[in-house]
Amino acid sequence: MATDPFLATGDVVQAGHPAVRAAATRLRRRHTDTGFARAAYEFVRDEVRHSFDAGDARVTVTATEVLEHRVGLCYAKSHLLAALLRAGGVPAGLCYQRLATTGGGFVLHGLVAVHLNGDWHRQDPRGNKPGVDAQFSLDGPRLAFTVDPASGERDYEPVYATPDPGVLAALSATTDVLTLRTTGLPDDLTLHGQ
């Protein structure tokens, strides 16, 4: 898989925005690509609050919105992490999991894949809390959630250069991101296919 699209800037993964580039430069310092990827990951995981955990209703979608407000859902945090990595010259894309909810439905969960050492490595910048311990890893995924295929959950293998349109539609359709917890989080991928 060519990595060029995974270094590109866009309307959501805004790798070329001056604020994102400045943040990437600060995080990169004298790091190798791996050290920089870890620093960017830990910054987004630890310094950007997950909207539901924080009880913060602000809607953030783009990398710059997340960087400015330091809050977002897993999707928005992934948009920022991918943008930071790309701005620092490390190919990054978006990937997803389909997870079962306690109410019997499903929800799409956003992740990032970073291309290092000739391979893609899935990372989960969601943010840790009791019962969630996601870590940067190149030795196999250390994600916030492990899927149970028997319950209909799944890891989507493709890495996408752009966000899933259903994710963007859900985020754009609300003025209070907290309402998405019960009405409107995507439950599967849309136009990217399965």
mmCIF file of N, CA, C and O in Angstrom, residues 64-165:
data_model
loop_
_atom_site.group_PDB
_atom_site.id
_atom_site.type_symbol
_atom_site.label_atom_id
_atom_site.label_comp_id
_atom_site.label_asym_id
_atom_site.label_seq_id
_atom_site.Cartn_x
_atom_site.Cartn_y
_atom_site.Cartn_z
ATOM 1 N N THR A 64 -7.500 20.754 13.921
ATOM 2 C CA THR A 64 -7.260 22.042 14.582
ATOM 3 C C THR A 64 -8.271 22.318 15.684
ATOM 4 O O THR A 64 -7.928 22.899 16.709
ATOM 5 N N GLU A 65 -9.518 21.893 15.502
ATOM 6 C CA GLU A 65 -10.516 22.059 16.565
ATOM 7 C C GLU A 65 -10.112 21.261 17.802
ATOM 8 O O GLU A 65 -10.206 21.745 18.932
ATOM 9 N N VAL A 66 -9.671 20.034 17.579
ATOM 10 C CA VAL A 66 -9.271 19.179 18.700
ATOM 11 C C VAL A 66 -8.038 19.758 19.384
ATOM 12 O O VAL A 66 -7.960 19.802 20.616
ATOM 13 N N LEU A 67 -7.085 20.226 18.600
ATOM 14 C CA LEU A 67 -5.873 20.814 19.163
ATOM 15 C C LEU A 67 -6.200 22.063 19.981
ATOM 16 O O LEU A 67 -5.679 22.259 21.081
ATOM 17 N N GLU A 68 -7.083 22.896 19.480
ATOM 18 C CA GLU A 68 -7.441 24.136 20.179
ATOM 19 C C GLU A 68 -8.212 23.871 21.469
ATOM 20 O O GLU A 68 -7.917 24.434 22.523
ATOM 21 N N HIS A 69 -9.221 22.997 21.407
ATOM 22 C CA HIS A 69 -10.111 22.789 22.548
ATOM 23 C C HIS A 69 -9.652 21.672 23.483
ATOM 24 O O HIS A 69 -10.171 21.551 24.597
ATOM 25 N N ARG A 70 -8.732 20.832 23.000
ATOM 26 C CA ARG A 70 -8.184 19.710 23.781
ATOM 27 C C ARG A 70 -9.268 18.766 24.285
ATOM 28 O O ARG A 70 -9.201 18.238 25.403
ATOM 29 N N VAL A 71 -10.261 18.518 23.420
ATOM 30 C CA VAL A 71 -11.330 17.585 23.741
ATOM 31 C C VAL A 71 -11.871 17.009 22.436
ATOM 32 O O VAL A 71 -11.832 17.663 21.391
ATOM 33 N N GLY A 72 -12.361 15.763 22.500
ATOM 34 C CA GLY A 72 -12.982 15.154 21.325
ATOM 35 C C GLY A 72 -13.320 13.704 21.576
ATOM 36 O O GLY A 72 -12.786 13.071 22.492
ATOM 37 N N LEU A 73 -14.210 13.185 20.746
ATOM 38 C CA LEU A 73 -14.487 11.749 20.764
ATOM 39 C C LEU A 73 -13.297 11.012 20.156
ATOM 40 O O LEU A 73 -12.377 11.629 19.613
ATOM 41 N N CYS A 74 -13.333 9.697 20.198
ATOM 42 C CA CYS A 74 -12.237 8.886 19.651
ATOM 43 C C CYS A 74 -11.936 9.260 18.201
ATOM 44 O O CYS A 74 -10.768 9.310 17.794
ATOM 45 N N TYR A 75 -12.980 9.540 17.424
ATOM 46 C CA TYR A 75 -12.782 9.880 16.010
ATOM 47 C C TYR A 75 -11.979 11.170 15.880
ATOM 48 O O TYR A 75 -11.015 11.246 15.111
ATOM 49 N N ALA A 76 -12.388 12.190 16.622
ATOM 50 C CA ALA A 76 -11.736 13.494 16.547
ATOM 51 C C ALA A 76 -10.300 13.410 17.046
ATOM 52 O O ALA A 76 -9.386 14.001 16.460
ATOM 53 N N LYS A 77 -10.082 12.673 18.124
ATOM 54 C CA LYS A 77 -8.726 12.490 18.633
ATOM 55 C C LYS A 77 -7.864 11.782 17.587
ATOM 56 O O LYS A 77 -6.689 12.116 17.414
ATOM 57 N N SER A 78 -8.456 10.834 16.874
ATOM 58 C CA SER A 78 -7.724 10.138 15.805
ATOM 59 C C SER A 78 -7.388 11.085 14.663
ATOM 60 O O SER A 78 -6.308 10.989 14.070
ATOM 61 N N HIS A 79 -8.295 12.006 14.352
ATOM 62 C CA HIS A 79 -8.022 12.987 13.295
ATOM 63 C C HIS A 79 -6.796 13.829 13.663
ATOM 64 O O HIS A 79 -5.933 14.092 12.825
ATOM 65 N N LEU A 80 -6.720 14.249 14.934
ATOM 66 C CA LEU A 80 -5.575 15.041 15.372
ATOM 67 C C LEU A 80 -4.295 14.213 15.346
ATOM 68 O O LEU A 80 -3.269 14.682 14.846
ATOM 69 N N LEU A 81 -4.329 13.006 15.865
ATOM 70 C CA LEU A 81 -3.116 12.196 15.893
ATOM 71 C C LEU A 81 -2.602 11.928 14.479
ATOM 72 O O LEU A 81 -1.406 12.060 14.212
ATOM 73 N N ALA A 82 -3.493 11.569 13.566
ATOM 74 C CA ALA A 82 -3.069 11.330 12.182
ATOM 75 C C ALA A 82 -2.458 12.592 11.581
ATOM 76 O O ALA A 82 -1.439 12.531 10.890
ATOM 77 N N ALA A 83 -3.056 13.741 11.852
ATOM 78 C CA ALA A 83 -2.537 15.005 11.314
ATOM 79 C C ALA A 83 -1.156 15.319 11.883
ATOM 80 O O ALA A 83 -0.252 15.733 11.143
ATOM 81 N N LEU A 84 -0.970 15.146 13.188
ATOM 82 C CA LEU A 84 0.337 15.397 13.797
ATOM 83 C C LEU A 84 1.404 14.492 13.203
ATOM 84 O O LEU A 84 2.510 14.945 12.875
ATOM 85 N N LEU A 85 1.088 13.209 13.081
ATOM 86 C CA LEU A 85 2.054 12.263 12.528
ATOM 87 C C LEU A 85 2.426 12.635 11.101
ATOM 88 O O LEU A 85 3.608 12.675 10.743
ATOM 89 N N ARG A 86 1.424 12.935 10.285
ATOM 90 C CA ARG A 86 1.691 13.325 8.898
ATOM 91 C C ARG A 86 2.513 14.604 8.837
ATOM 92 O O ARG A 86 3.436 14.711 8.029
ATOM 93 N N ALA A 87 2.190 15.564 9.687
ATOM 94 C CA ALA A 87 2.937 16.829 9.697
ATOM 95 C C ALA A 87 4.398 16.593 10.064
ATOM 96 O O ALA A 87 5.275 17.338 9.635
ATOM 97 N N GLY A 88 4.663 15.550 10.843
ATOM 98 C CA GLY A 88 6.022 15.196 11.228
ATOM 99 C C GLY A 88 6.688 14.226 10.276
ATOM 100 O O GLY A 88 7.783 13.727 10.561
ATOM 101 N N GLY A 89 6.030 13.929 9.145
ATOM 102 C CA GLY A 89 6.634 13.081 8.128
ATOM 103 C C GLY A 89 6.448 11.595 8.319
ATOM 104 O O GLY A 89 7.079 10.785 7.632
ATOM 105 N N VAL A 90 5.562 11.189 9.227
ATOM 106 C CA VAL A 90 5.298 9.768 9.473
ATOM 107 C C VAL A 90 3.928 9.421 8.891
ATOM 108 O O VAL A 90 2.920 10.006 9.305
ATOM 109 N N PRO A 91 3.864 8.488 7.942
ATOM 110 C CA PRO A 91 2.566 8.127 7.360
ATOM 111 C C PRO A 91 1.595 7.611 8.424
ATOM 112 O O PRO A 91 1.968 6.822 9.294
ATOM 113 N N ALA A 92 0.358 8.087 8.336
ATOM 114 C CA ALA A 92 -0.671 7.682 9.298
ATOM 115 C C ALA A 92 -2.020 7.661 8.611
ATOM 116 O O ALA A 92 -2.294 8.459 7.717
ATOM 117 N N GLY A 93 -2.867 6.739 9.037
ATOM 118 C CA GLY A 93 -4.218 6.633 8.510
ATOM 119 C C GLY A 93 -5.201 6.333 9.619
ATOM 120 O O GLY A 93 -4.825 6.196 10.791
ATOM 121 N N LEU A 94 -6.446 6.241 9.234
ATOM 122 C CA LEU A 94 -7.532 5.994 10.172
ATOM 123 C C LEU A 94 -8.033 4.576 10.005
ATOM 124 O O LEU A 94 -8.086 4.052 8.882
ATOM 125 N N CYS A 95 -8.397 3.957 11.099
ATOM 126 C CA CYS A 95 -8.984 2.621 11.056
ATOM 127 C C CYS A 95 -10.033 2.526 12.160
ATOM 128 O O CYS A 95 -10.145 3.420 12.996
ATOM 129 N N TYR A 96 -10.789 1.454 12.138
ATOM 130 C CA TYR A 96 -11.971 1.399 12.987
ATOM 131 C C TYR A 96 -12.194 0.008 13.562
ATOM 132 O O TYR A 96 -11.763 -0.997 13.000
ATOM 133 N N GLN A 97 -12.925 -0.012 14.674
ATOM 134 C CA GLN A 97 -13.456 -1.227 15.273
ATOM 135 C C GLN A 97 -14.965 -1.076 15.384
ATOM 136 O O GLN A 97 -15.464 0.038 15.560
ATOM 137 N N ARG A 98 -15.663 -2.188 15.303
ATOM 138 C CA ARG A 98 -17.101 -2.211 15.590
ATOM 139 C C ARG A 98 -17.259 -2.937 16.920
ATOM 140 O O ARG A 98 -16.903 -4.111 17.044
ATOM 141 N N LEU A 99 -17.778 -2.205 17.918
ATOM 142 C CA LEU A 99 -17.873 -2.732 19.273
ATOM 143 C C LEU A 99 -19.325 -2.850 19.713
ATOM 144 O O LEU A 99 -20.154 -2.006 19.364
ATOM 145 N N ALA A 100 -19.617 -3.882 20.502
ATOM 146 C CA ALA A 100 -20.957 -4.062 21.065
ATOM 147 C C ALA A 100 -21.166 -3.078 22.214
ATOM 148 O O ALA A 100 -20.233 -2.766 22.955
ATOM 149 N N THR A 101 -22.381 -2.578 22.337
ATOM 150 C CA THR A 101 -22.732 -1.694 23.448
ATOM 151 C C THR A 101 -23.498 -2.477 24.504
ATOM 152 O O THR A 101 -24.007 -3.566 24.231
ATOM 153 N N THR A 102 -23.605 -1.905 25.671
ATOM 154 C CA THR A 102 -24.351 -2.579 26.739
ATOM 155 C C THR A 102 -25.835 -2.666 26.404
ATOM 156 O O THR A 102 -26.534 -3.521 26.927
ATOM 157 N N GLY A 103 -26.321 -1.800 25.517
ATOM 158 C CA GLY A 103 -27.730 -1.816 25.138
ATOM 159 C C GLY A 103 -28.067 -2.810 24.032
ATOM 160 O O GLY A 103 -29.198 -2.858 23.569
ATOM 161 N N GLY A 104 -27.106 -3.592 23.600
ATOM 162 C CA GLY A 104 -27.361 -4.603 22.587
ATOM 163 C C GLY A 104 -27.069 -4.170 21.163
ATOM 164 O O GLY A 104 -27.191 -4.951 20.240
ATOM 165 N N GLY A 105 -26.672 -2.937 20.955
ATOM 166 C CA GLY A 105 -26.319 -2.471 19.620
ATOM 167 C C GLY A 105 -24.820 -2.476 19.403
ATOM 168 O O GLY A 105 -24.070 -3.174 20.096
ATOM 169 N N PHE A 106 -24.392 -1.678 18.458
ATOM 170 C CA PHE A 106 -22.969 -1.562 18.142
ATOM 171 C C PHE A 106 -22.600 -0.097 18.002
ATOM 172 O O PHE A 106 -23.441 0.761 17.753
ATOM 173 N N VAL A 107 -21.313 0.178 18.139
ATOM 174 C CA VAL A 107 -20.778 1.507 17.938
ATOM 175 C C VAL A 107 -19.440 1.376 17.216
ATOM 176 O O VAL A 107 -18.691 0.429 17.444
ATOM 177 N N LEU A 108 -19.190 2.308 16.325
ATOM 178 C CA LEU A 108 -17.921 2.351 15.615
ATOM 179 C C LEU A 108 -16.915 3.105 16.483
ATOM 180 O O LEU A 108 -17.229 4.161 17.037
ATOM 181 N N HIS A 109 -15.726 2.561 16.623
ATOM 182 C CA HIS A 109 -14.669 3.165 17.441
ATOM 183 C C HIS A 109 -13.503 3.542 16.524
ATOM 184 O O HIS A 109 -13.085 2.746 15.693
ATOM 185 N N GLY A 110 -13.000 4.766 16.672
ATOM 186 C CA GLY A 110 -11.943 5.273 15.805
ATOM 187 C C GLY A 110 -10.548 5.045 16.353
ATOM 188 O O GLY A 110 -10.285 5.249 17.537
ATOM 189 N N LEU A 111 -9.651 4.617 15.464
ATOM 190 C CA LEU A 111 -8.249 4.341 15.782
ATOM 191 C C LEU A 111 -7.359 5.010 14.739
ATOM 192 O O LEU A 111 -7.843 5.527 13.732
ATOM 193 N N VAL A 112 -6.063 4.924 14.959
ATOM 194 C CA VAL A 112 -5.062 5.407 14.005
ATOM 195 C C VAL A 112 -4.112 4.259 13.709
ATOM 196 O O VAL A 112 -3.784 3.467 14.596
ATOM 197 N N ALA A 113 -3.659 4.184 12.473
ATOM 198 C CA ALA A 113 -2.575 3.269 12.124
ATOM 199 C C ALA A 113 -1.385 4.109 11.703
ATOM 200 O O ALA A 113 -1.519 5.056 10.928
ATOM 201 N N VAL A 114 -0.231 3.782 12.252
ATOM 202 C CA VAL A 114 1.007 4.489 11.936
ATOM 203 C C VAL A 114 1.902 3.531 11.148
ATOM 204 O O VAL A 114 1.981 2.350 11.471
ATOM 205 N N HIS A 115 2.549 4.043 10.105
ATOM 206 C CA HIS A 115 3.420 3.209 9.267
ATOM 207 C C HIS A 115 4.864 3.412 9.701
ATOM 208 O O HIS A 115 5.470 4.442 9.432
ATOM 209 N N LEU A 116 5.382 2.409 10.399
ATOM 210 C CA LEU A 116 6.764 2.423 10.873
ATOM 211 C C LEU A 116 7.389 1.054 10.650
ATOM 212 O O LEU A 116 6.692 0.036 10.716
ATOM 213 N N ASN A 117 8.683 1.040 10.413
ATOM 214 C CA ASN A 117 9.415 -0.221 10.226
ATOM 215 C C ASN A 117 8.788 -1.092 9.151
ATOM 216 O O ASN A 117 8.753 -2.309 9.269
ATOM 217 N N GLY A 118 8.240 -0.439 8.107
ATOM 218 C CA GLY A 118 7.703 -1.174 6.965
ATOM 219 C C GLY A 118 6.341 -1.795 7.154
ATOM 220 O O GLY A 118 5.904 -2.584 6.315
ATOM 221 N N ASP A 119 5.636 -1.444 8.235
ATOM 222 C CA ASP A 119 4.324 -2.059 8.476
ATOM 223 C C ASP A 119 3.409 -1.062 9.175
ATOM 224 O O ASP A 119 3.849 -0.059 9.724
ATOM 225 N N TRP A 120 2.110 -1.369 9.127
ATOM 226 C CA TRP A 120 1.104 -0.559 9.810
ATOM 227 C C TRP A 120 0.912 -1.084 11.226
ATOM 228 O O TRP A 120 0.812 -2.294 11.440
ATOM 229 N N HIS A 121 0.811 -0.150 12.182
ATOM 230 C CA HIS A 121 0.619 -0.495 13.588
ATOM 231 C C HIS A 121 -0.559 0.319 14.119
ATOM 232 O O HIS A 121 -0.530 1.545 14.114
ATOM 233 N N ARG A 122 -1.582 -0.384 14.600
ATOM 234 C CA ARG A 122 -2.792 0.273 15.089
ATOM 235 C C ARG A 122 -2.563 0.838 16.493
ATOM 236 O O ARG A 122 -2.007 0.157 17.354
ATOM 237 N N GLN A 123 -3.016 2.088 16.680
ATOM 238 C CA GLN A 123 -2.879 2.781 17.962
ATOM 239 C C GLN A 123 -4.246 3.348 18.342
ATOM 240 O O GLN A 123 -5.013 3.746 17.481
ATOM 241 N N ASP A 124 -4.518 3.414 19.631
ATOM 242 C CA ASP A 124 -5.803 3.899 20.127
ATOM 243 C C ASP A 124 -5.594 5.104 21.036
ATOM 244 O O ASP A 124 -5.251 4.947 22.205
ATOM 245 N N PRO A 125 -5.807 6.329 20.515
ATOM 246 C CA PRO A 125 -5.580 7.527 21.331
ATOM 247 C C PRO A 125 -6.781 7.937 22.179
ATOM 248 O O PRO A 125 -6.837 9.050 22.685
ATOM 249 N N ARG A 126 -7.748 7.046 22.371
ATOM 250 C CA ARG A 126 -8.994 7.363 23.057
ATOM 251 C C ARG A 126 -8.783 8.056 24.392
ATOM 252 O O ARG A 126 -9.485 8.977 24.752
ATOM 253 N N GLY A 127 -7.817 7.606 25.150
ATOM 254 C CA GLY A 127 -7.594 8.122 26.498
ATOM 255 C C GLY A 127 -7.892 7.038 27.515
ATOM 256 O O GLY A 127 -8.875 6.303 27.386
ATOM 257 N N ASN A 128 -7.031 6.915 28.485
ATOM 258 C CA ASN A 128 -7.182 5.872 29.491
ATOM 259 C C ASN A 128 -8.059 6.333 30.642
ATOM 260 O O ASN A 128 -8.205 7.527 30.902
ATOM 261 N N LYS A 129 -8.623 5.350 31.328
ATOM 262 C CA LYS A 129 -9.451 5.548 32.516
ATOM 263 C C LYS A 129 -9.521 4.188 33.195
ATOM 264 O O LYS A 129 -8.997 3.206 32.647
ATOM 265 N N PRO A 130 -10.116 4.072 34.355
ATOM 266 C CA PRO A 130 -10.210 2.747 34.970
ATOM 267 C C PRO A 130 -10.838 1.737 33.995
ATOM 268 O O PRO A 130 -11.888 1.994 33.417
ATOM 269 N N GLY A 131 -10.143 0.639 33.785
ATOM 270 C CA GLY A 131 -10.602 -0.397 32.870
ATOM 271 C C GLY A 131 -10.158 -0.211 31.428
ATOM 272 O O GLY A 131 -10.407 -1.076 30.600
ATOM 273 N N VAL A 132 -9.517 0.905 31.120
ATOM 274 C CA VAL A 132 -9.018 1.165 29.760
ATOM 275 C C VAL A 132 -7.539 1.522 29.872
ATOM 276 O O VAL A 132 -7.189 2.491 30.547
ATOM 277 N N ASP A 133 -6.686 0.732 29.223
ATOM 278 C CA ASP A 133 -5.244 0.952 29.303
ATOM 279 C C ASP A 133 -4.612 0.791 27.921
ATOM 280 O O ASP A 133 -3.940 -0.195 27.647
ATOM 281 N N ALA A 134 -4.851 1.754 27.053
ATOM 282 C CA ALA A 134 -4.261 1.734 25.718
ATOM 283 C C ALA A 134 -2.838 2.261 25.790
ATOM 284 O O ALA A 134 -2.564 3.226 26.503
ATOM 285 N N GLN A 135 -1.926 1.631 25.039
ATOM 286 C CA GLN A 135 -0.516 2.018 25.047
ATOM 287 C C GLN A 135 0.016 2.034 23.621
ATOM 288 O O GLN A 135 -0.440 1.270 22.770
ATOM 289 N N PHE A 136 1.003 2.887 23.378
ATOM 290 C CA PHE A 136 1.695 2.885 22.092
ATOM 291 C C PHE A 136 2.474 1.582 21.988
ATOM 292 O O PHE A 136 3.172 1.183 22.920
ATOM 293 N N SER A 137 2.349 0.900 20.855
ATOM 294 C CA SER A 137 3.046 -0.373 20.687
ATOM 295 C C SER A 137 3.310 -0.654 19.216
ATOM 296 O O SER A 137 2.438 -0.443 18.374
ATOM 297 N N LEU A 138 4.504 -1.154 18.951
ATOM 298 C CA LEU A 138 4.843 -1.662 17.620
ATOM 299 C C LEU A 138 4.966 -3.180 17.652
ATOM 300 O O LEU A 138 5.331 -3.795 16.653
ATOM 301 N N ASP A 139 4.669 -3.779 18.800
ATOM 302 C CA ASP A 139 4.767 -5.231 18.982
ATOM 303 C C ASP A 139 3.395 -5.865 19.119
ATOM 304 O O ASP A 139 3.220 -6.799 19.895
ATOM 305 N N GLY A 140 2.430 -5.374 18.395
ATOM 306 C CA GLY A 140 1.066 -5.867 18.493
ATOM 307 C C GLY A 140 0.198 -4.827 19.158
ATOM 308 O O GLY A 140 0.680 -4.025 19.959
ATOM 309 N N PRO A 141 -1.082 -4.809 18.818
ATOM 310 C CA PRO A 141 -1.973 -3.764 19.327
ATOM 311 C C PRO A 141 -2.123 -3.801 20.844
ATOM 312 O O PRO A 141 -2.257 -4.866 21.432
ATOM 313 N N ARG A 142 -2.110 -2.623 21.457
ATOM 314 C CA ARG A 142 -2.422 -2.432 22.878
ATOM 315 C C ARG A 142 -3.547 -1.414 22.935
ATOM 316 O O ARG A 142 -3.373 -0.297 23.388
ATOM 317 N N LEU A 143 -4.695 -1.804 22.393
ATOM 318 C CA LEU A 143 -5.833 -0.909 22.202
ATOM 319 C C LEU A 143 -6.701 -0.834 23.453
ATOM 320 O O LEU A 143 -6.585 -1.671 24.360
ATOM 321 N N ALA A 144 -7.592 0.129 23.476
ATOM 322 C CA ALA A 144 -8.500 0.304 24.602
ATOM 323 C C ALA A 144 -9.474 -0.865 24.714
ATOM 324 O O ALA A 144 -9.856 -1.250 25.816
ATOM 325 N N PHE A 145 -9.872 -1.435 23.578
ATOM 326 C CA PHE A 145 -10.888 -2.488 23.577
ATOM 327 C C PHE A 145 -10.436 -3.663 22.712
ATOM 328 O O PHE A 145 -9.882 -3.468 21.637
ATOM 329 N N THR A 146 -10.716 -4.863 23.185
ATOM 330 C CA THR A 146 -10.461 -6.086 22.429
ATOM 331 C C THR A 146 -11.791 -6.581 21.883
ATOM 332 O O THR A 146 -12.766 -6.666 22.640
ATOM 333 N N VAL A 147 -11.836 -6.869 20.601
ATOM 334 C CA VAL A 147 -13.111 -7.286 20.006
ATOM 335 C C VAL A 147 -13.422 -8.743 20.316
ATOM 336 O O VAL A 147 -12.525 -9.568 20.499
ATOM 337 N N ASP A 148 -14.719 -9.031 20.358
ATOM 338 C CA ASP A 148 -15.233 -10.388 20.538
ATOM 339 C C ASP A 148 -16.029 -10.737 19.288
ATOM 340 O O ASP A 148 -17.211 -10.375 19.186
ATOM 341 N N PRO A 149 -15.407 -11.416 18.313
ATOM 342 C CA PRO A 149 -16.105 -11.722 17.055
ATOM 343 C C PRO A 149 -17.405 -12.498 17.258
ATOM 344 O O PRO A 149 -18.344 -12.336 16.483
ATOM 345 N N ALA A 150 -17.485 -13.308 18.307
ATOM 346 C CA ALA A 150 -18.703 -14.091 18.551
ATOM 347 C C ALA A 150 -19.900 -13.192 18.828
ATOM 348 O O ALA A 150 -21.047 -13.577 18.592
ATOM 349 N N SER A 151 -19.661 -11.976 19.310
ATOM 350 C CA SER A 151 -20.767 -11.065 19.612
ATOM 351 C C SER A 151 -21.062 -10.116 18.449
ATOM 352 O O SER A 151 -21.894 -9.223 18.580
ATOM 353 N N GLY A 152 -20.353 -10.301 17.321
ATOM 354 C CA GLY A 152 -20.562 -9.427 16.173
ATOM 355 C C GLY A 152 -19.568 -8.282 16.094
ATOM 356 O O GLY A 152 -19.616 -7.479 15.166
ATOM 357 N N GLU A 153 -18.685 -8.188 17.069
ATOM 358 C CA GLU A 153 -17.658 -7.152 17.025
ATOM 359 C C GLU A 153 -16.614 -7.513 15.979
ATOM 360 O O GLU A 153 -16.435 -8.678 15.644
ATOM 361 N N ARG A 154 -15.917 -6.467 15.487
ATOM 362 C CA ARG A 154 -14.861 -6.767 14.526
ATOM 363 C C ARG A 154 -13.858 -5.621 14.449
ATOM 364 O O ARG A 154 -14.176 -4.473 14.712
ATOM 365 N N ASP A 155 -12.636 -5.997 14.106
ATOM 366 C CA ASP A 155 -11.595 -5.044 13.745
ATOM 367 C C ASP A 155 -11.632 -4.919 12.237
ATOM 368 O O ASP A 155 -11.532 -5.923 11.525
ATOM 369 N N TYR A 156 -11.788 -3.717 11.729
ATOM 370 C CA TYR A 156 -11.707 -3.506 10.292
ATOM 371 C C TYR A 156 -10.237 -3.368 9.932
ATOM 372 O O TYR A 156 -9.542 -2.513 10.477
ATOM 373 N N GLU A 157 -9.777 -4.199 9.040
ATOM 374 C CA GLU A 157 -8.360 -4.225 8.681
ATOM 375 C C GLU A 157 -7.903 -3.054 7.821
ATOM 376 O O GLU A 157 -6.770 -2.618 7.955
ATOM 377 N N PRO A 158 -8.724 -2.541 6.914
ATOM 378 C CA PRO A 158 -8.210 -1.473 6.051
ATOM 379 C C PRO A 158 -7.778 -0.239 6.837
ATOM 380 O O PRO A 158 -8.326 0.079 7.890
ATOM 381 N N VAL A 159 -6.783 0.433 6.283
ATOM 382 C CA VAL A 159 -6.341 1.722 6.790
ATOM 383 C C VAL A 159 -6.775 2.744 5.755
ATOM 384 O O VAL A 159 -6.485 2.595 4.568
ATOM 385 N N TYR A 160 -7.482 3.772 6.195
ATOM 386 C CA TYR A 160 -8.040 4.773 5.292
ATOM 387 C C TYR A 160 -7.281 6.089 5.409
ATOM 388 O O TYR A 160 -6.892 6.497 6.494
ATOM 389 N N ALA A 161 -7.128 6.765 4.290
ATOM 390 C CA ALA A 161 -6.451 8.062 4.278
ATOM 391 C C ALA A 161 -7.375 9.173 4.771
ATOM 392 O O ALA A 161 -6.900 10.196 5.261
ATOM 393 N N THR A 162 -8.678 8.973 4.652
ATOM 394 C CA THR A 162 -9.657 9.984 5.047
ATOM 395 C C THR A 162 -10.680 9.367 6.008
ATOM 396 O O THR A 162 -10.889 8.158 5.996
ATOM 397 N N PRO A 163 -11.331 10.204 6.808
ATOM 398 C CA PRO A 163 -12.321 9.686 7.763
ATOM 399 C C PRO A 163 -13.531 9.074 7.066
ATOM 400 O O PRO A 163 -13.901 9.457 5.959
ATOM 401 N N ASP A 164 -14.165 8.163 7.773
ATOM 402 C CA ASP A 164 -15.400 7.562 7.281
ATOM 403 C C ASP A 164 -16.484 8.632 7.180
ATOM 404 O O ASP A 164 -16.686 9.408 8.128
ATOM 405 N N PRO A 165 -17.192 8.723 6.059
ATOM 406 C CA PRO A 165 -18.231 9.750 5.900
ATOM 407 C C PRO A 165 -19.339 9.667 6.945
ATOM 408 O O PRO A 165 -19.889 10.697 7.339
#
